[in-house]
Short mmCIF file of C-alpha atoms in Angstrom, two decimals:
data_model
loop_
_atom_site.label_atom_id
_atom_site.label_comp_id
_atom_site.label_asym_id
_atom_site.label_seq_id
_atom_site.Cartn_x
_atom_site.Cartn_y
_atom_site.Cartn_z
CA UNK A 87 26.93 14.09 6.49
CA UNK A 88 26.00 15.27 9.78
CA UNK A 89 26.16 13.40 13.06
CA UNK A 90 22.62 12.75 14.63
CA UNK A 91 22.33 12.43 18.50
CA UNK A 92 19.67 10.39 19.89
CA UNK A 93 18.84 8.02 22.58
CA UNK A 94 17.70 4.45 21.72
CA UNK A 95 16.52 2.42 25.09
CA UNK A 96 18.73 4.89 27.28
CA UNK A 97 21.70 4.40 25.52
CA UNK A 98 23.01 7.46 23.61
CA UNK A 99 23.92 6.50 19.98
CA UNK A 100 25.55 8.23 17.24
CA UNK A 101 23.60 8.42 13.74
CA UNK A 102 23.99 10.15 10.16
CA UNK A 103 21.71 12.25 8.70
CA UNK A 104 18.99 10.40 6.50
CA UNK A 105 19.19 7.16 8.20
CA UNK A 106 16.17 5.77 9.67
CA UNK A 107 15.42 5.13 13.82
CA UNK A 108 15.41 1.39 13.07
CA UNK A 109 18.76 1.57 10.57
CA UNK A 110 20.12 3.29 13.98
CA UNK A 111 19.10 0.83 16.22
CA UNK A 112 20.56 -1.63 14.36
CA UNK A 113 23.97 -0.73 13.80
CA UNK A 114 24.02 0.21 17.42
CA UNK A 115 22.99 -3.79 18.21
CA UNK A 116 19.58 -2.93 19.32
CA UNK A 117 16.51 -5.42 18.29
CA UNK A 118 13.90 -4.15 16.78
CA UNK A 119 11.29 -6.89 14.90
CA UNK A 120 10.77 -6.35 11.66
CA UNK A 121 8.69 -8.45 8.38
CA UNK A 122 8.62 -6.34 5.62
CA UNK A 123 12.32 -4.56 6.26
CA UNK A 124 15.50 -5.77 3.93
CA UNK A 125 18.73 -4.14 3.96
CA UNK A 126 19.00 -3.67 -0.11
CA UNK A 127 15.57 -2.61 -0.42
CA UNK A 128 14.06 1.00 0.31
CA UNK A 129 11.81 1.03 3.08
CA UNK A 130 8.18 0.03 3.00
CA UNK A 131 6.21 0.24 5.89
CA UNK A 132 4.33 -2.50 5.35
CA UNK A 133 4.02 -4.80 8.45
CA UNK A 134 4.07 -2.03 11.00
CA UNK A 135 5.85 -4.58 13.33
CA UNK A 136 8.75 -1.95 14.21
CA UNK A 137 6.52 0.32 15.69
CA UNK A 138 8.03 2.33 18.65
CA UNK A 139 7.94 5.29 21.05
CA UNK A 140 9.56 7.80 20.21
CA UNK A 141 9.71 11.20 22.38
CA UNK A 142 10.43 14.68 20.76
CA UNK A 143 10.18 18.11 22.92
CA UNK A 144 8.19 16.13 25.91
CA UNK A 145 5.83 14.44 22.96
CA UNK A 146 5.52 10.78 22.89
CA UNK A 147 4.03 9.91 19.25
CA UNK A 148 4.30 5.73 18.06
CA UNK A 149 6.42 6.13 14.82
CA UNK A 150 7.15 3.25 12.92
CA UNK A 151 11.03 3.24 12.99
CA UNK A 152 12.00 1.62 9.23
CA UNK A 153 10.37 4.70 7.55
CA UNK A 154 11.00 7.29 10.63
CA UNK A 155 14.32 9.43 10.20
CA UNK A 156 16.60 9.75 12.71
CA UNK A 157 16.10 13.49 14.24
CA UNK A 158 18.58 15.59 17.11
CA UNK A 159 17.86 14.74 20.46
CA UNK A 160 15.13 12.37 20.35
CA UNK A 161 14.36 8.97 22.92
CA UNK A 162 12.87 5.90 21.54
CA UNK A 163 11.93 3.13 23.62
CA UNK A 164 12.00 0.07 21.49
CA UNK A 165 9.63 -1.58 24.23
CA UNK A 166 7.14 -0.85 26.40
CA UNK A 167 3.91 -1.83 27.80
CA UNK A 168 1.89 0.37 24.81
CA UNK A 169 4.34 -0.90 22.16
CA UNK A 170 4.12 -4.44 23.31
CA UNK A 171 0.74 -4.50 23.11
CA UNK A 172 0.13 -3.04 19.47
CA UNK A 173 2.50 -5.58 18.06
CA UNK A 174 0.77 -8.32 19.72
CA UNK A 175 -2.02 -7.29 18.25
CA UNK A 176 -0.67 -7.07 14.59
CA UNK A 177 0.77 -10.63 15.70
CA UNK A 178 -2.86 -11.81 16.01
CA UNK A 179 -4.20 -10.63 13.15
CA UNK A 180 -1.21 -11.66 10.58
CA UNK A 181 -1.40 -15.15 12.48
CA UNK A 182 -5.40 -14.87 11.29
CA UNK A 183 -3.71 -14.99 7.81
CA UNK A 184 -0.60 -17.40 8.06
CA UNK A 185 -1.51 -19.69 10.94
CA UNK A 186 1.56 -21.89 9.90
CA UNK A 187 4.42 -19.37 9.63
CA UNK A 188 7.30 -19.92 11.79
CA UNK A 189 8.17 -16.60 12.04
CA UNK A 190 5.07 -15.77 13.01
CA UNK A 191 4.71 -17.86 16.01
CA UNK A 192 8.59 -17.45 17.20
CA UNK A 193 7.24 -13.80 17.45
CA UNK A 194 3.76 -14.56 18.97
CA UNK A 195 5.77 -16.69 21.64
CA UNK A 196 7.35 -13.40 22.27
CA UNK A 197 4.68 -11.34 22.92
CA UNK A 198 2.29 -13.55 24.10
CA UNK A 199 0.07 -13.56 21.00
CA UNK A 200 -2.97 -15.87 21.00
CA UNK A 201 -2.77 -17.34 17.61
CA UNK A 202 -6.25 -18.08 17.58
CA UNK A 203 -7.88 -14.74 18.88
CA UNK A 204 -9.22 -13.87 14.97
CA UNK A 205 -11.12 -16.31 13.02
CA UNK A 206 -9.07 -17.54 10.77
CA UNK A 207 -8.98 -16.67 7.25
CA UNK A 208 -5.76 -18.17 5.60
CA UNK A 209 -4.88 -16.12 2.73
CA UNK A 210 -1.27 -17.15 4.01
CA UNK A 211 0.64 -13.93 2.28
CA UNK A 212 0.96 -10.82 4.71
CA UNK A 213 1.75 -8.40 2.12
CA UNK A 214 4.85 -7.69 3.12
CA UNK A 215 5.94 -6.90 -0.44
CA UNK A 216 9.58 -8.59 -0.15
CA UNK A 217 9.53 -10.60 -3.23
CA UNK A 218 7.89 -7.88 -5.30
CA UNK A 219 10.53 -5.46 -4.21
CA UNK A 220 13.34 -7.79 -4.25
CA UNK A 221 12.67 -8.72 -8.28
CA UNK A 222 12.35 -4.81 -8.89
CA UNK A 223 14.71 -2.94 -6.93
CA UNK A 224 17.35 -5.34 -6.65
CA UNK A 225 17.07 -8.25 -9.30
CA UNK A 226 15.46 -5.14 -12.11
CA UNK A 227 13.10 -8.57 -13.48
CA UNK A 228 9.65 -7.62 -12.30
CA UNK A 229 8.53 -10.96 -12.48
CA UNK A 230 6.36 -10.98 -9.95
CA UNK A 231 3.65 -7.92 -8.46
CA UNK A 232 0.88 -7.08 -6.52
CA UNK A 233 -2.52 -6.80 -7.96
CA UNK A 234 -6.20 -5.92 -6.82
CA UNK A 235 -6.02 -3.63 -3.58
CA UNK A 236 -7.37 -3.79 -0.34
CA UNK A 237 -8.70 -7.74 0.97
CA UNK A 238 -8.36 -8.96 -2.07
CA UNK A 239 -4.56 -7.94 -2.90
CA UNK A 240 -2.27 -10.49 -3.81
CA UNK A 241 1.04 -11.61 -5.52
CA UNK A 242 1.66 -12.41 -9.25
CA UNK A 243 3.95 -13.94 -11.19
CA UNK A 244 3.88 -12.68 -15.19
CA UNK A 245 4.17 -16.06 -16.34
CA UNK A 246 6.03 -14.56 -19.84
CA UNK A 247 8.60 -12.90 -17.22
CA UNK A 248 8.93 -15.91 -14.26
CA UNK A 249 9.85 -18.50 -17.44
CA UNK A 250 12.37 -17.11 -18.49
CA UNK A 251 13.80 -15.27 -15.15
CA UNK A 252 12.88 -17.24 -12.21
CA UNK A 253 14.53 -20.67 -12.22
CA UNK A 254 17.99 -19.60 -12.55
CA UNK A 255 17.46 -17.38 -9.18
CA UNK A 256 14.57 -17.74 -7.10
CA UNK A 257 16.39 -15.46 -4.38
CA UNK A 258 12.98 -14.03 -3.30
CA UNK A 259 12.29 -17.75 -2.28
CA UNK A 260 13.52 -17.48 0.97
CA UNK A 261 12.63 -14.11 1.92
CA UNK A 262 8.95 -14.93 2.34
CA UNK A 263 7.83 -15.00 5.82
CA UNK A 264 4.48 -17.36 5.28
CA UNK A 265 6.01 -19.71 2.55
CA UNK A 266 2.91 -18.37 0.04
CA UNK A 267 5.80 -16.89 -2.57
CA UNK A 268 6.71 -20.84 -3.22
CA UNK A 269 3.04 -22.11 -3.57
CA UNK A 270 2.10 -19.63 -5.78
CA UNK A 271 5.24 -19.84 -8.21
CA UNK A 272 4.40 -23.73 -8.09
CA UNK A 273 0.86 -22.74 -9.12
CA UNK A 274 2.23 -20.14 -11.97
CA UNK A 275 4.57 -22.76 -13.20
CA UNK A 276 1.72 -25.23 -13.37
CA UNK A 277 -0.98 -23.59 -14.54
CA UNK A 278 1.83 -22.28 -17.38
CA UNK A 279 2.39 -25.93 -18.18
CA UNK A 280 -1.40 -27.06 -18.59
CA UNK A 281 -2.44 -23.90 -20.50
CA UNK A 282 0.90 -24.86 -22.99
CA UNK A 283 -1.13 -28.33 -23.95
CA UNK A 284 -4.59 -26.30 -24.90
CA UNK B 39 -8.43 -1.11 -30.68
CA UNK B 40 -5.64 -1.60 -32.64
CA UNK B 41 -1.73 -0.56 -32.06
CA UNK B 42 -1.02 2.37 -34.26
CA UNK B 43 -4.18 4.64 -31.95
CA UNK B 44 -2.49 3.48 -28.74
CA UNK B 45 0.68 5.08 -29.94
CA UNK B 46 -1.34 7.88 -30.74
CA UNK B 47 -2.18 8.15 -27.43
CA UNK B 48 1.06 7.29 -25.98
CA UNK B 49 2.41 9.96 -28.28
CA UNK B 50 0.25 12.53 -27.38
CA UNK B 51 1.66 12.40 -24.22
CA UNK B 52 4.99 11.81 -25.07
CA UNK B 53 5.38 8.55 -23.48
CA UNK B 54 6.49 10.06 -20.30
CA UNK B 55 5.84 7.03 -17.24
CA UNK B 56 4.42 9.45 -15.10
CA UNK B 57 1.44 9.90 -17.66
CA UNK B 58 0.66 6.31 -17.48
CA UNK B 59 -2.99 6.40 -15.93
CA UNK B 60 -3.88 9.26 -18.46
CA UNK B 61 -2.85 6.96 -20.91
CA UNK B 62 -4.98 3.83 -19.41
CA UNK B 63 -7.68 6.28 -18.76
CA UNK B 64 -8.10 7.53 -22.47
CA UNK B 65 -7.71 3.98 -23.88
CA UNK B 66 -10.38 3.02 -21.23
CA UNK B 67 -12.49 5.32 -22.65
CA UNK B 68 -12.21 4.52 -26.27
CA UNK B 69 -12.07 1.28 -26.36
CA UNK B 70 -13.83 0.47 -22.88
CA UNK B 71 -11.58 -1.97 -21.48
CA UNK B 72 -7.65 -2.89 -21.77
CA UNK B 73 -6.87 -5.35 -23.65
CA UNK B 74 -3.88 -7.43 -22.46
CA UNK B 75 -2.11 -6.48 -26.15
CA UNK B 76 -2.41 -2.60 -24.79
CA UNK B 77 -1.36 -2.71 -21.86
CA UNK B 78 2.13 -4.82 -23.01
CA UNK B 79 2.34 -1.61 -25.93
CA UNK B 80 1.80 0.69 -22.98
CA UNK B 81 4.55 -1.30 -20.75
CA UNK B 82 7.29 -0.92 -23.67
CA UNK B 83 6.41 2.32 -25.02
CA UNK B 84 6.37 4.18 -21.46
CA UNK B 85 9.05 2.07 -20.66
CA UNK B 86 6.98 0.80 -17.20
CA UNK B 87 7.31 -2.47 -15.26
CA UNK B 88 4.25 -4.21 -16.64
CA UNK B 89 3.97 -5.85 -12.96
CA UNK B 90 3.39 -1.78 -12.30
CA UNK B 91 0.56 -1.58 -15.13
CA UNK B 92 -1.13 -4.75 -13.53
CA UNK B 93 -1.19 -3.41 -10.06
CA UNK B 94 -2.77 -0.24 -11.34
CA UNK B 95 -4.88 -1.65 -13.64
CA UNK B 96 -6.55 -3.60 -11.30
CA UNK B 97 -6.43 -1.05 -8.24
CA UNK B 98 -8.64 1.31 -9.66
CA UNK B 99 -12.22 0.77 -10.33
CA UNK B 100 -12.09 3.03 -13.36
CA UNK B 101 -10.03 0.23 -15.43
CA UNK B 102 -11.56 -2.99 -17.18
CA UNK B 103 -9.40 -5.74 -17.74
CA UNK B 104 -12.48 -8.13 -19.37
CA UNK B 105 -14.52 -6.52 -22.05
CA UNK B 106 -17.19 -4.00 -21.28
CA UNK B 107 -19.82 -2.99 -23.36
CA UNK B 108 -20.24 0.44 -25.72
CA UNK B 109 -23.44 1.56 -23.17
CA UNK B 110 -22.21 1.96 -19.31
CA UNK B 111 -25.21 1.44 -17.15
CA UNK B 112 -24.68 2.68 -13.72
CA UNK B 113 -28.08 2.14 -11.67
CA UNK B 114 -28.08 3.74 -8.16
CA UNK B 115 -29.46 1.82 -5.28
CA UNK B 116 -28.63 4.55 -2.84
CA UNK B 117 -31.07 4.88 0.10
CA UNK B 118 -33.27 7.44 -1.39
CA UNK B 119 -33.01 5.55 -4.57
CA UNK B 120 -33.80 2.64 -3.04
CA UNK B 121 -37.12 4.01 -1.32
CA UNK B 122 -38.12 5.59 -4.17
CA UNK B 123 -38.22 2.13 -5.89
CA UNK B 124 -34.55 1.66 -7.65
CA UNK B 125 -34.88 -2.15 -7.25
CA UNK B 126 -38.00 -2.62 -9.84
CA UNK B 127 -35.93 -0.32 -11.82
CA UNK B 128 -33.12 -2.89 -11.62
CA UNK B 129 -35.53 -5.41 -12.15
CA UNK B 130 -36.74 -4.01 -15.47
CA UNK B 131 -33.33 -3.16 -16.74
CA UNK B 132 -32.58 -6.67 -16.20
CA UNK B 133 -35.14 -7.82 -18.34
CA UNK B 134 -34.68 -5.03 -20.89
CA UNK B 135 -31.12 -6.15 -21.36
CA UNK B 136 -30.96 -9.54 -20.27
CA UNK B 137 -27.74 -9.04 -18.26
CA UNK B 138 -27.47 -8.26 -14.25
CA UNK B 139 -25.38 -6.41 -12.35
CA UNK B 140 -20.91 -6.84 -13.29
CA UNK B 141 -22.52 -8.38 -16.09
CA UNK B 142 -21.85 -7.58 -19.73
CA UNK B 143 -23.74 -8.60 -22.97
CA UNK B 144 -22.66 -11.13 -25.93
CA UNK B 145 -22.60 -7.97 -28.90
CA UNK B 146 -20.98 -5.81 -26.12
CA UNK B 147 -23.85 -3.31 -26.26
CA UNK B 148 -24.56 -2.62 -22.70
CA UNK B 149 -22.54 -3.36 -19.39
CA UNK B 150 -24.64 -3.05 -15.67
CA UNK B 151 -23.53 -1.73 -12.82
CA UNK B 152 -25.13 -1.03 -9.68
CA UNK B 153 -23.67 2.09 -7.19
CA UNK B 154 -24.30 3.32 -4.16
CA UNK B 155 -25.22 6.99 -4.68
CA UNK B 156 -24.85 9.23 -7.58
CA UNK B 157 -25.46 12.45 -5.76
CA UNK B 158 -28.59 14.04 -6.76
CA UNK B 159 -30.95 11.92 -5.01
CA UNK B 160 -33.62 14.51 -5.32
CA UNK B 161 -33.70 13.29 -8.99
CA UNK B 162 -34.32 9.84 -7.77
CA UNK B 163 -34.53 6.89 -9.07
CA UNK B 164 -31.31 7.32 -11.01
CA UNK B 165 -29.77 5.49 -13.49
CA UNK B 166 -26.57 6.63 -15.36
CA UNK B 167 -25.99 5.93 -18.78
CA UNK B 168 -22.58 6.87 -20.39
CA UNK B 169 -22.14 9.86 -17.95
CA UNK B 170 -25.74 10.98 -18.83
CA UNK B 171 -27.94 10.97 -15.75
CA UNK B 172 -31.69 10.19 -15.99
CA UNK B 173 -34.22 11.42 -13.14
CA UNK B 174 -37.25 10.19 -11.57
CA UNK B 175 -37.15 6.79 -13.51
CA UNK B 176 -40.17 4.57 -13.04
CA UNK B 177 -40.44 0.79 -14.24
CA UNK B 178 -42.43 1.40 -17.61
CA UNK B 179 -40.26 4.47 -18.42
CA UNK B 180 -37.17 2.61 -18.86
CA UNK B 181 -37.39 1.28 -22.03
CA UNK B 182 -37.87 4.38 -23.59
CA UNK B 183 -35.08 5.39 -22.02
CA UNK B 184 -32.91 2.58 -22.95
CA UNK B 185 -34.13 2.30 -26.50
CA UNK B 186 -32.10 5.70 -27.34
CA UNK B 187 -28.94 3.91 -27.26
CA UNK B 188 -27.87 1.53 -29.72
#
C-alpha cells in the first residue's frame, strides 16, 4: 500500500491508497457531515452532505468525499462559502421531508438552514439507504429494501424475512436519521398481525 | 405460469444472478406479469436477495407485479397524436373494452395504457397493440381493429 499525500483544510495528511477523501479526513480528526456514511458499510453516495472542494492541477471541481479516492497532491477545503451553501441547501430540502429529525435541525442550526424554505411534504425517510445496507452487507438478512424509484421510493420490510430476523436485532433501529425505519417496522409488524386473523 | 417453465427459464440461463432481469423479462413476457410465487423461485434459484428482485421489479416500468392482460394496449397521446384526435380514440377504446387507462379487464384479455409518443407520429393516431403498431386510427376504425385479437 502506497502512501497518499494530500492537503485537507491546510494541513498536510498522510493517506493509503484506495481510501476515500472523507475516510482521510477522518482519521486525521477532521469533520466532515455525513447521513448516509457508516464505517462497516461500502460507500453510497446517497445524501451528498459531504460534498467538498477539492483542487487538482489548479482545478477546483465539488467531489463528494465518501465516494472520492484519495489522489497525490490534492487540497480539499472541507468548508467554504460555495460548499456551505450547497449543503444548506440539501439541508432545506431533506428538512422538506423529515421536518422532525434531530439530526436534521442540529445540522440546519449549523448552516443556517431555513427549515421551512420548501413546502413541506413529509415522506419522513431521506433515502439514505442505512438500514437496507446494514441488513445486507453487514447483518447478510435482507429483511428490509428499497422499492419503486424516483418520488415514490421507499423502504420495505419482507414481512416472511423481518418475523423471523428482526426482533432478536433491530441494529438498523438506531441508525435511521428521521426515525421512519421504526414506524414502518411497527406498520409491517401490524399489518402482519391483522392479515394473520383473515 | 407454473414452476417447472420458470426453471426452464432459469436454466436456460444457467441461473447465473447477473442474468436476473433476462430472466424477469422472459417470464414477463410469457406470462405478463410476476407472480409473487416466481419471483421467490427466481430469488432461490439465482440465489438473489429477494429485497434485490423487489427493488427491480418495481423500478422498471417493463415489470408487472398485479396481473396484466394477454392484449397490451399502448395508446399514444403524444402531441401530434393528440391533434390528430388520439383522445376520441381513447374514448372509443374505452368503451370497446370497458377498462381505462392502468386498467386491466376481469378475463385478463386486454390491459390499457396510455404513452407519450411512440415515434412515428406521421402514422398518427397510434395505438400499439402487443408490439404491433396501427396508423392513422380514427374513432369508427377501432373496433375492427380491436376485434382481431381475442
Amino acid at each position: 500500500m502506497s502512501q497518499i499525500q494530500l492537503q485537507i483544510d491546510g494541513k498536510e495528511i498522510k493517506a493509503r491508497e484506495g481510501m476515500t477523501v472523507l475516510e482521510a479526513a477522518r482519521e486525521a480528526g477532521i469533520y466532515i457531515p455525513t447521513l448516509c456514511h457508516h464505517e462497516k458499510l461500502e460507500p453510497f453516495g446517497g445524501c451528498r452532505l459531504c460534498l467538498v472542494e477539492a483542487t487538482v492541477r489548479n482545478r477546483t471541481n465539488l467531489v463528494v468525499s465518501c465516494v472520492y479516492p484519495v489522489q497525490e497532491n490534492v487540497v480539499v477545503r472541507t468548508r467554504s462559502e460555495k460548499v456551505d451553501r450547497i449543503r444548506k441547501t440539501i439541508l432545506e430540502l431533506l428538512l422538506a421531508h423529515a421536518p422532525d429529525s434531530m439530526v436534521l435541525q442540529e445540522l440546519a442550526r449549523e448552516y443556517g438552514a431555513e427549515p421551512d424554505r420548501f413546502e413541506k411534504e413529509s415522506s419522513f425517510c431521506i433515502h439514505c439507504g442505512l438500514c437496507v445496507r446494514y441488513c445486507a452487507e453487514v447483518k447478510g438478512k435482507h429483511a428490509i429494501g428499497f422499492i419503486d424509484r424516483g418520488i415514490r421510493k421507499e423502504i420495505s420490510f419482507i414481512p416472511e424475512i423481518a418475523a423471523k430476523e428482526c426482533a432478536a436485532c433491530k441494529e438498523c433501529f438506531p441508525l435511521c436519521p428521521t426515525s421512519y425505519l421504526q414506524s414502518v417496522f411497527v406498520l409491517t409488524e401490524a399489518l402482519a398481525a391483522s392479515t394473520q386473523d383473515l | 405460469m407454473n414452476l417447472e417453465r420458470i426453471d426452464q427459464i432459469i436454466d436456460k440461463h444457467n441461473a447465473e444472478p447477473s442474468s436476473l432481469i433476462q430472466v424477469l423479462l422472459e417470464i414477463q413476457s410469457e406470462n405478463h406479469w410476476l407472480p409473487r410465487q416466481a419471483l421467490e423461485r427466481v430469488s432461490q434459484r439465482l440465489e438473489v436477495p429477494y429485497t434485490r428482485i423487489q427493488h427491480i421489479a418495481t423500478f422498471y416500468k417493463a415489470f408487472s407485479l398485479v396481473p396484466k392482460g394477454k392484449h397490451e394496449i399502448n395508446i399514444c397521446m403524444g402531441t401530434a397524436c393528440h391533434v390528430r384526435g388520439a383522445p376520441r380514440i381513447l374514448d372509443s377504446i374505452q368503451d370497446l373494452t370497458g377498462i381505462k387507462p392502468g386498467e386491466t379487464d376481469l378475463d385478463l384479455k386486454f390491459s390499457l395504457e396510455t404513452v407519450n409518443c411512440l415515434g412515428c407520429c406521421a402514422l398518427g393516431p397510434v395505438v400499439e397493440i402487443d408490439g404491433k403498431t396501427h396508423g392513422n386510427l380514427a374513432p369508427g376504425k377501432t373496433a375492427d381493429v380491436i376485434k382481431n385479437y381475442e
